[in-house]
Short mmCIF file of C-alpha atoms in Angstrom, two decimals:
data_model
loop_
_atom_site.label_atom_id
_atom_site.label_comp_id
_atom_site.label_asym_id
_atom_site.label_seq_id
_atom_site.Cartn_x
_atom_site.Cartn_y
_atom_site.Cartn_z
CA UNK A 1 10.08 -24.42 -13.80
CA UNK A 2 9.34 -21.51 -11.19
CA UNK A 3 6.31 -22.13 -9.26
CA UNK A 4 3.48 -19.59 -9.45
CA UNK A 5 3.51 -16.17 -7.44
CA UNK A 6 1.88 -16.44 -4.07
CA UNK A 7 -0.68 -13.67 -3.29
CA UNK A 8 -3.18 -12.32 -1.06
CA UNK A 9 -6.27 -10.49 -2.64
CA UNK A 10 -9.02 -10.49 0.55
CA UNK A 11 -12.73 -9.25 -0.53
CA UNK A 12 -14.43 -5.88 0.95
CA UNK A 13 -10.22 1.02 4.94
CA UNK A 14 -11.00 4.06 4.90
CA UNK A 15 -10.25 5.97 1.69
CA UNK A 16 -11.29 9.30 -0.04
CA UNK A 17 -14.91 8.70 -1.51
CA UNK A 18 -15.00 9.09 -5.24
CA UNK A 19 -16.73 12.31 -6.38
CA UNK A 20 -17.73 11.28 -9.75
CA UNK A 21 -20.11 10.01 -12.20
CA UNK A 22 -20.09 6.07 -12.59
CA UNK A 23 -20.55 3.84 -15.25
CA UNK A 24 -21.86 0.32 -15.54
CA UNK A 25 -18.87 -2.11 -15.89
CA UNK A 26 -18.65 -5.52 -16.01
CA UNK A 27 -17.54 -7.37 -12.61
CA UNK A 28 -15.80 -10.71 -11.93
CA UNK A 29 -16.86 -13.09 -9.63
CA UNK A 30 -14.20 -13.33 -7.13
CA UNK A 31 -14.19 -15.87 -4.15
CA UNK A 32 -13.41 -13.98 -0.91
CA UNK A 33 -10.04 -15.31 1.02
CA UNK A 34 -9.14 -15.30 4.66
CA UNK A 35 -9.00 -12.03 6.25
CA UNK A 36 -5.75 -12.21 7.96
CA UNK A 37 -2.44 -14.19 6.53
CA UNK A 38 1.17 -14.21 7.44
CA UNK A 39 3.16 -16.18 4.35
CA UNK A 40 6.78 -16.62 4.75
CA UNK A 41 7.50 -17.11 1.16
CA UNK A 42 11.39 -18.73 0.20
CA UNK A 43 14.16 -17.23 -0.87
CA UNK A 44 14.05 -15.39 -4.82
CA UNK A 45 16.00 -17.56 -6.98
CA UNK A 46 16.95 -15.47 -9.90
CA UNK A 47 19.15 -12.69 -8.72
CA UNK A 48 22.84 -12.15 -7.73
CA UNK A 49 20.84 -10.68 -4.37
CA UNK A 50 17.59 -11.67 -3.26
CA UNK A 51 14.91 -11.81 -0.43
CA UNK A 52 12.95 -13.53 2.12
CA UNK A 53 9.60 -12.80 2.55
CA UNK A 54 6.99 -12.25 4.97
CA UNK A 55 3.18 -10.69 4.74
CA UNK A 56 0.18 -9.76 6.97
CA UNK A 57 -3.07 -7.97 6.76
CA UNK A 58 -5.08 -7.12 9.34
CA UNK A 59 -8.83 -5.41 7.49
CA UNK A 60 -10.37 -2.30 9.27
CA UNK A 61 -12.18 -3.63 12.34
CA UNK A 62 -15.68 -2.84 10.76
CA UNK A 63 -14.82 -4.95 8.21
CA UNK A 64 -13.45 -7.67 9.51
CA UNK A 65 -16.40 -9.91 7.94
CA UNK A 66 -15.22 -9.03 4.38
CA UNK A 67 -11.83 -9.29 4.78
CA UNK A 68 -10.96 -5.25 4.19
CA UNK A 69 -10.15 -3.77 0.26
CA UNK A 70 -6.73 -3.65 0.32
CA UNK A 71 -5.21 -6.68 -1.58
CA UNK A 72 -1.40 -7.23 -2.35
CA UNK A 73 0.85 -10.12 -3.85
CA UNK A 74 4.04 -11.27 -3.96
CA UNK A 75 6.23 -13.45 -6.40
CA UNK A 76 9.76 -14.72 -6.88
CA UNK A 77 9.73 -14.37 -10.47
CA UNK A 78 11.69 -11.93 -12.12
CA UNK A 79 14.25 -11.67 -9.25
CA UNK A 80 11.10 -11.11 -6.83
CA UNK A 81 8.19 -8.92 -7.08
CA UNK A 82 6.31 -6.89 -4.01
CA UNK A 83 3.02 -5.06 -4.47
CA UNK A 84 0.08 -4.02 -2.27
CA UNK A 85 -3.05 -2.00 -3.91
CA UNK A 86 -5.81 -0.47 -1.75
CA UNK A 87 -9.40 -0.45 -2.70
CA UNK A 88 -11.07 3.37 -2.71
CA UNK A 89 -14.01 2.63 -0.05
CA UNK A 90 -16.28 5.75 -1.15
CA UNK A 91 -17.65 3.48 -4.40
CA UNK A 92 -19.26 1.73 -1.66
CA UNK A 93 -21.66 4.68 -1.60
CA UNK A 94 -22.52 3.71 -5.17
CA UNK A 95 -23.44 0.50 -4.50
CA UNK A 96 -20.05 -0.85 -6.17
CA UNK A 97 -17.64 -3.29 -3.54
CA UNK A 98 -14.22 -1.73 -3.00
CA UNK A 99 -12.07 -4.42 -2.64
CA UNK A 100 -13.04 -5.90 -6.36
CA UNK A 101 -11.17 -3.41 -8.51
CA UNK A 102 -8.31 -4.30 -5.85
CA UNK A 103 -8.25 -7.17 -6.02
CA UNK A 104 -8.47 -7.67 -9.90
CA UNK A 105 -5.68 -4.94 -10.48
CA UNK A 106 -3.18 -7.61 -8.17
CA UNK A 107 -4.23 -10.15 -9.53
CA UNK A 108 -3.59 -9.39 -13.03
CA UNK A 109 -0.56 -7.69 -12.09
CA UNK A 110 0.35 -11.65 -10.62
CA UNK A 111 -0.77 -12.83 -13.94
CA UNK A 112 1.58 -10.40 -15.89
CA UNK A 113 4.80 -10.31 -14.02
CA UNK A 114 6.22 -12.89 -16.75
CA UNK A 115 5.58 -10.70 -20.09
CA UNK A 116 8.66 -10.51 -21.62
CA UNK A 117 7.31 -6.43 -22.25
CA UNK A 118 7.24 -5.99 -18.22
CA UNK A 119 10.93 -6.54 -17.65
CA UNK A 120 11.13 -5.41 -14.32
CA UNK A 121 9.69 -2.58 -14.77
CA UNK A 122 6.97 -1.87 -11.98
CA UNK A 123 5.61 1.49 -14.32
CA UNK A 124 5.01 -1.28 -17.21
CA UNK A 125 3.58 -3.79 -15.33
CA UNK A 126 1.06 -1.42 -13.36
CA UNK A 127 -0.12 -0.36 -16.71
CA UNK A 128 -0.50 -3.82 -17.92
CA UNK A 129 -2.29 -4.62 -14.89
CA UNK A 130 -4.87 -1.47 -14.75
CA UNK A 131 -5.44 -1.74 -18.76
CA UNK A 132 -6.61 -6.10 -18.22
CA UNK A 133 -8.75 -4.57 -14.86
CA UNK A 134 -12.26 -4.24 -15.89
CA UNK A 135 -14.02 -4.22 -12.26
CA UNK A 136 -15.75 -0.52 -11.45
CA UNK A 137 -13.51 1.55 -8.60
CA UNK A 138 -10.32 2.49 -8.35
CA UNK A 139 -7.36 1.65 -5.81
CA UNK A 140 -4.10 3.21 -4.69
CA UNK A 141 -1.07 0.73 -5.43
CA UNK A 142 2.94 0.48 -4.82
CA UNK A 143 4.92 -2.11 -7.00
CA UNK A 144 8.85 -3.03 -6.69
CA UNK A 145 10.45 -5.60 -8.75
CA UNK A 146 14.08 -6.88 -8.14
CA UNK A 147 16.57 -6.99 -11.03
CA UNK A 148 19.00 -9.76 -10.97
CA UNK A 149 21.60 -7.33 -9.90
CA UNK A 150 20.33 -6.28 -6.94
CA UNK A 151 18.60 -2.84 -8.27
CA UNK A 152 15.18 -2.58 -6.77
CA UNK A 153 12.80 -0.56 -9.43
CA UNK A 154 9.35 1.01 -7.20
CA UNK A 155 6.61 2.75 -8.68
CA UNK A 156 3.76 4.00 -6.69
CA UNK A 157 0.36 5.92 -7.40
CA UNK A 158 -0.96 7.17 -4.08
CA UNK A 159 -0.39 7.10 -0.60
CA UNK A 160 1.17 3.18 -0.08
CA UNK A 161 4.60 3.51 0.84
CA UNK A 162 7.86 1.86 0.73
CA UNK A 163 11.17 2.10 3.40
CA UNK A 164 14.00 1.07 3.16
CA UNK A 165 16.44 0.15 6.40
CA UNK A 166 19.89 -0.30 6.22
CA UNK A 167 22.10 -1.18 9.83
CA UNK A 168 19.38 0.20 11.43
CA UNK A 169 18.94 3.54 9.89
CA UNK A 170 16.68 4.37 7.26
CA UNK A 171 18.12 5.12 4.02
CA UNK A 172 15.06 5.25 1.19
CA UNK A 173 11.27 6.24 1.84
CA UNK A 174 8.90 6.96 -1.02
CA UNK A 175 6.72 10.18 -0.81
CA UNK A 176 2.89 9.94 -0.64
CA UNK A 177 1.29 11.20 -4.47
CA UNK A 178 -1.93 13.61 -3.50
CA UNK A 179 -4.03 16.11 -5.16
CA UNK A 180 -4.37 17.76 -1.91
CA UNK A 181 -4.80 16.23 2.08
CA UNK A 182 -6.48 12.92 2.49
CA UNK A 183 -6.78 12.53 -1.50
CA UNK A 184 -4.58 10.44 -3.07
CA UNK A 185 -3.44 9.64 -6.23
CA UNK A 186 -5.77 6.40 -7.65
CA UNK A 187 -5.72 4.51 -10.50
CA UNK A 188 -9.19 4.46 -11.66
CA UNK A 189 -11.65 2.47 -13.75
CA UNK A 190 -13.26 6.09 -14.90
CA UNK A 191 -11.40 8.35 -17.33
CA UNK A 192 -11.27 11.46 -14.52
CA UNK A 193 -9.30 9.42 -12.99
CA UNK A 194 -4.65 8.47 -12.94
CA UNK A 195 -3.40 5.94 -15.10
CA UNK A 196 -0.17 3.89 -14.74
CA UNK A 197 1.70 7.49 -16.08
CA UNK A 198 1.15 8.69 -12.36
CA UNK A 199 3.62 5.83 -11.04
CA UNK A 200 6.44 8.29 -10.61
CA UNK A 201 9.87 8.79 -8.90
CA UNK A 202 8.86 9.92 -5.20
CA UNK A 203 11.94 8.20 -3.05
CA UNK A 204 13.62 10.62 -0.53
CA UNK A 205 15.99 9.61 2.06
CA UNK A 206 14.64 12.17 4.32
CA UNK A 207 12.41 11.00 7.07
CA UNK A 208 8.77 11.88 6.57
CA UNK A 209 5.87 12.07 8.75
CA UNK A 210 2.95 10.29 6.91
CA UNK A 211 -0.97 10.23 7.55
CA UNK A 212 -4.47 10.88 6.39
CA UNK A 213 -7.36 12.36 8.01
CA UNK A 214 -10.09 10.41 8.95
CA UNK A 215 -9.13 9.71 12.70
CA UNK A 216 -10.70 11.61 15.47
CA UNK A 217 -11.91 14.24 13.29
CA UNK A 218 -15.24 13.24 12.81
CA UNK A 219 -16.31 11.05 10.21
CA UNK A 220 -19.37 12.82 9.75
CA UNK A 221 -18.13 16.27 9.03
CA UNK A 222 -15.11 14.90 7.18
CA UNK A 223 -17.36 13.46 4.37
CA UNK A 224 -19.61 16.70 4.04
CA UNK A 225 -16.30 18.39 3.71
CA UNK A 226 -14.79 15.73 1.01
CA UNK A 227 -18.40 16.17 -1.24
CA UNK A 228 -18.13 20.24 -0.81
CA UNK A 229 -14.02 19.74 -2.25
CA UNK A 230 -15.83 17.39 -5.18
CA UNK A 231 -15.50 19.70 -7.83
CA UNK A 232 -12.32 20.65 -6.99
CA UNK A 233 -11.29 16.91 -6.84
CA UNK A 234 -12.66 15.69 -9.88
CA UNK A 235 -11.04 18.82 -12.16
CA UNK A 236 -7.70 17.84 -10.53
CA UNK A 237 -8.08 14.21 -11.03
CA UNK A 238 -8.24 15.00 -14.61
CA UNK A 239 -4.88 16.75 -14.20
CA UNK A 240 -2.55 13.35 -15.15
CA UNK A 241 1.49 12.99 -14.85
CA UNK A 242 2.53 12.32 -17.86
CA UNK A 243 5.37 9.93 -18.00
CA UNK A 244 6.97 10.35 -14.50
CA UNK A 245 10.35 7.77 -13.81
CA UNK A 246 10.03 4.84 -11.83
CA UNK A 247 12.63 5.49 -8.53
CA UNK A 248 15.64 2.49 -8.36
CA UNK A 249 17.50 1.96 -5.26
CA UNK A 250 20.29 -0.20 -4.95
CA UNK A 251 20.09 -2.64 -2.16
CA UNK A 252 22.72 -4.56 0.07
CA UNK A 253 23.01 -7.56 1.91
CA UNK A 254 21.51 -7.13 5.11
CA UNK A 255 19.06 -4.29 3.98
CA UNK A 256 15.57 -4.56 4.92
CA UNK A 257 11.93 -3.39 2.82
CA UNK A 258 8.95 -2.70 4.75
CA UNK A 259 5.81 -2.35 2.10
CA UNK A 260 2.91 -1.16 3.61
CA UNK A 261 -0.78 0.27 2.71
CA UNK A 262 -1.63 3.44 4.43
CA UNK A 263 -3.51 1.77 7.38
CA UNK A 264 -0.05 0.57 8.68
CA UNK A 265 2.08 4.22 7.64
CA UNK A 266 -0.65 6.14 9.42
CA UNK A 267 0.03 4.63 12.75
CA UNK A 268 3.22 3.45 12.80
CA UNK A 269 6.73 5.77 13.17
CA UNK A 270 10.01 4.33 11.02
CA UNK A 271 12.00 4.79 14.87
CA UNK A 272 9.11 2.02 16.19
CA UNK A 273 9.77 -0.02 12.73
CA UNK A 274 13.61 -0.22 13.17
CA UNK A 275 12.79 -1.33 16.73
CA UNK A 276 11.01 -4.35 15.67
CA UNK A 277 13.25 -5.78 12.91
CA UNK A 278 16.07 -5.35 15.13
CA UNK A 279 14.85 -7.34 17.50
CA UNK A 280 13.69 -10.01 14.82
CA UNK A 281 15.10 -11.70 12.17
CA UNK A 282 12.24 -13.70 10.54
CA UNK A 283 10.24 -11.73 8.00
CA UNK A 284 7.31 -13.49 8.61
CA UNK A 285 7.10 -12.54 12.63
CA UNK A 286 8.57 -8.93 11.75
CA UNK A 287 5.60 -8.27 9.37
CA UNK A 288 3.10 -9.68 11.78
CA UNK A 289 4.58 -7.47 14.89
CA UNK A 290 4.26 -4.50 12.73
CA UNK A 291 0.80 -5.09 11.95
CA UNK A 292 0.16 -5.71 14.93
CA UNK A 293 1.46 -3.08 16.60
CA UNK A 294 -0.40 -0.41 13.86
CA UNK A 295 -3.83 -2.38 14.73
CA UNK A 296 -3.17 -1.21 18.06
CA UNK A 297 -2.25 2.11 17.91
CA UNK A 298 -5.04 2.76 15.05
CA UNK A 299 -7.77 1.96 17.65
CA UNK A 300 -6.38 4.47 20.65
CA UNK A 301 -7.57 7.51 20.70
CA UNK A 302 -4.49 9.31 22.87
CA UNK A 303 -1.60 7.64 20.73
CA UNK A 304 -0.24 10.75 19.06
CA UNK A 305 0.36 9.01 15.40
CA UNK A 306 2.20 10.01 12.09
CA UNK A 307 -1.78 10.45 11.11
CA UNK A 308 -2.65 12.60 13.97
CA UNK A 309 1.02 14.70 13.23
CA UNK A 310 0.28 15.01 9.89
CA UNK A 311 -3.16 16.53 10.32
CA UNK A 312 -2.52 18.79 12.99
CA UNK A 313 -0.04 20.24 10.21
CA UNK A 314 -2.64 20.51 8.00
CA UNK A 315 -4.61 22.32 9.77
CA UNK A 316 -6.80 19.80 11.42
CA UNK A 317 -7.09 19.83 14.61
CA UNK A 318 -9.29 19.82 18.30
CA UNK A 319 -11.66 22.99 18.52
CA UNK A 320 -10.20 26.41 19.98
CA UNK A 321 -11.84 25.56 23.80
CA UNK A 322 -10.53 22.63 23.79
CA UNK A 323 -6.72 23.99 22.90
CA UNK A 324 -7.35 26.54 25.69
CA UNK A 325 -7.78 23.49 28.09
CA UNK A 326 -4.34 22.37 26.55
CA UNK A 327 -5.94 19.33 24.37
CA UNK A 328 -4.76 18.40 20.56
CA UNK A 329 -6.09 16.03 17.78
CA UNK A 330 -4.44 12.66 18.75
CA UNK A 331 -5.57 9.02 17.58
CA UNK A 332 -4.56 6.38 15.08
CA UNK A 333 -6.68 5.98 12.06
CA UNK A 334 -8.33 2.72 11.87
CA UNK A 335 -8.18 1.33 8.60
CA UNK A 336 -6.87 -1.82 6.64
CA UNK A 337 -3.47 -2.76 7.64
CA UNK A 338 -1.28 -4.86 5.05
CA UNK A 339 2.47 -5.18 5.61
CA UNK A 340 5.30 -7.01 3.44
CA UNK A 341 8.41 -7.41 4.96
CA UNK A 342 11.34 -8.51 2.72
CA UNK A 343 15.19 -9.40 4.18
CA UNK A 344 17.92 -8.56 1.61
CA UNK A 345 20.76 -11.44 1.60
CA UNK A 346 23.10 -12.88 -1.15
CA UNK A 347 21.47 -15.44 -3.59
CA UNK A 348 23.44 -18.88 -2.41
CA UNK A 349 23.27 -22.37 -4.64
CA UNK A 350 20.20 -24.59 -3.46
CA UNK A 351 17.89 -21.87 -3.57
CA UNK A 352 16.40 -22.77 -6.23
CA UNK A 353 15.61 -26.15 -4.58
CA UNK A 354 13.85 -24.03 -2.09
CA UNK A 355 11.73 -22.43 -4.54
CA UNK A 356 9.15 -25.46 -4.38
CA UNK A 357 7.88 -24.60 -1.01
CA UNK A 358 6.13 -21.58 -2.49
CA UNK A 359 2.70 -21.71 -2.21
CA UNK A 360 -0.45 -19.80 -1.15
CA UNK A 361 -3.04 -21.71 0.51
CA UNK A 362 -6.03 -19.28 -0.75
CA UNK A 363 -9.14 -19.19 -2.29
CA UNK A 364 -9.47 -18.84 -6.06
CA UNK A 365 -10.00 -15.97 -7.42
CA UNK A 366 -12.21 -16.40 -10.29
#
């Protein structure tokens, strides 16, 4: 028998605010779990290729105390199963905690990875997940299941991302999903909001410069400006994808994934990625340098980030004096940082005696 999927759901990043009316809806009680985890989780047993594992989540430095809102899990059933959702902060304006609706939507998605109408496909089993999630908010989130031979199936709503790496060059990056700059896509527990249709095909093997735009432009002002945009927001959010593909890559011994919420794509470039798991072979130390090295840039104020590149191109950027005197909009964006690493190699006999030593030293959920 398979042991259960090992996951990481934390309690309470910066995210678009929702612009909406709410509705009372029931909440579960959910125990909080530690803030920061790095799980090196044993080789997938039931695929002709599979992969080992390693996580870490580092929460926005404000919210260090709750843990952050992004929430993620990973499991080897099903040839092995990847997924990180991040909680929409804004509902904390409404009195309504982020990181629950998160944290519910993984989760369940945990819970349903097994049903036999999932099959490996991540479109199905984000549907599953968001119709069983009955927590108020909503949440960006990127799934990617591995089928026994070796395809990898991602679907994503939002700005989460996905690379691929492949002898050092990257070879497969998903594109961000976003009604317009520093809005994503979100699957929501109100009816304005995306359902599991907006999990479409957005892989490119082009490089892409990712971000957001909450860093050194002034928080202040940025929110005024996201409540003028509200009505333009909510009549797009009603706007939904109707049954968009889910993107399959095929993968090769040796490849590596890098999973990531938008707190670690904001401040990290793919050349400073393939860097780091050249140097290192252990997924669990590759996804703790990255996060690491994305808590640190987020904080500094002269790094010139993907966030910071990304904004500037927008639009966005340091007053007209200030350009005179040669200056430009730099910074990381600090936010919640979760990173899953995964190392592509052949399935070998005696895996599946491995498989025991999965396990998740958290608290319960429920």
């Amino acid at each position: 028998m398979l042991p259960p999927p090992s996951y990481m759901v934390p309690p309470a990043a910066n995210k678009v605010p929702l612009i909406e009316d709410l509705t009372p809806t029931a909440r579960p009680k959910i125990s909080p779990a530690p803030c920061s985890y790095t799980k090196p989780v044993c080789e997938c047993c039931r695929s002709e290729l599979s992969f080992t594992v390693g996580t870490h989540l580092i929460p926005h430095p404000a919210k260090v105390h709750t843990g952050g809102e992004d929430a993620f899990f990973v499991s080897i059933s099903k040839g092995g199963v990847l997924a990180i959702a991040d909680g929409v902060s804004g509902w904390a304006e409404r009195g309504v905690n982020p990181a629950l609706f998160s944290r519910e939507l993984m989760a369940n998605a945990s819970n349903l990875v097994m049903n036999e109408e999932v099959n490996c496909n991540p479109q199905m089993l984000l549907m599953k997940a968001h119709a069983a999630t009955s927590s108020t908010g909503s949440a960006t989130a990127i799934v990617a299941m591995l089928e026994k031979n070796g395809v990898l199936n991602i679907a994503n709503v939002g700005d989460c991302g996905l690379r691929i790496f492949r002898k050092g060059l990257l070879i497969f990056t998903t594109s961000p999903q976003e009604h317009y700059f520093n809005c994503p896509y979100q699957l929501s527990s109100e009816k304005a909001g995306q359902t599991y249709h907006d999990a479409m095909e957005g892989g490119t093997d082009e490089v892409r410069a990712s971000g957001g735009m909450e860093s050194r432009v002034g928080e202040e002002e940025e929110e005024r400006t996201k409540l003028q945009m509200g009505e333009e927001q909510t009549a797009r959010q009603r706007r939904v994808n109707e049954a968009n593909d889910v993107c399959s890559v095929k993968l090769l011994e040796g490849d590596t994934i890098v999973m990531g919420s938008d707190g670690f794509f904001d401040n990290v470039f793919d050349h400073e990625i393939v860097a780091i798991i050249s140097q290192f072979k252990d997924a669990a130390d590759d996804a703790k340098r990255l996060a690491d090295l994305a808590n640190t840039h987020s904080t500094d104020v002269n790094f010139d980030s993907p966030y910071s590149l990304e904004a500037r191109s927008r639009g966005f950027d340091v007053p007209l004096w200030r350009k005179v005197l040669g200056q430009k909009l730099t910074g990381g964006k600090p936010d919640d940082i979760t990173v899953i690493v995964g190392h592509v190699h052949e399935l070998h006999t005696g895996y599946l005696e491995e498989s025991e030593a999965v396990t998740a030293d958290l608290s319960p959920l429920f």
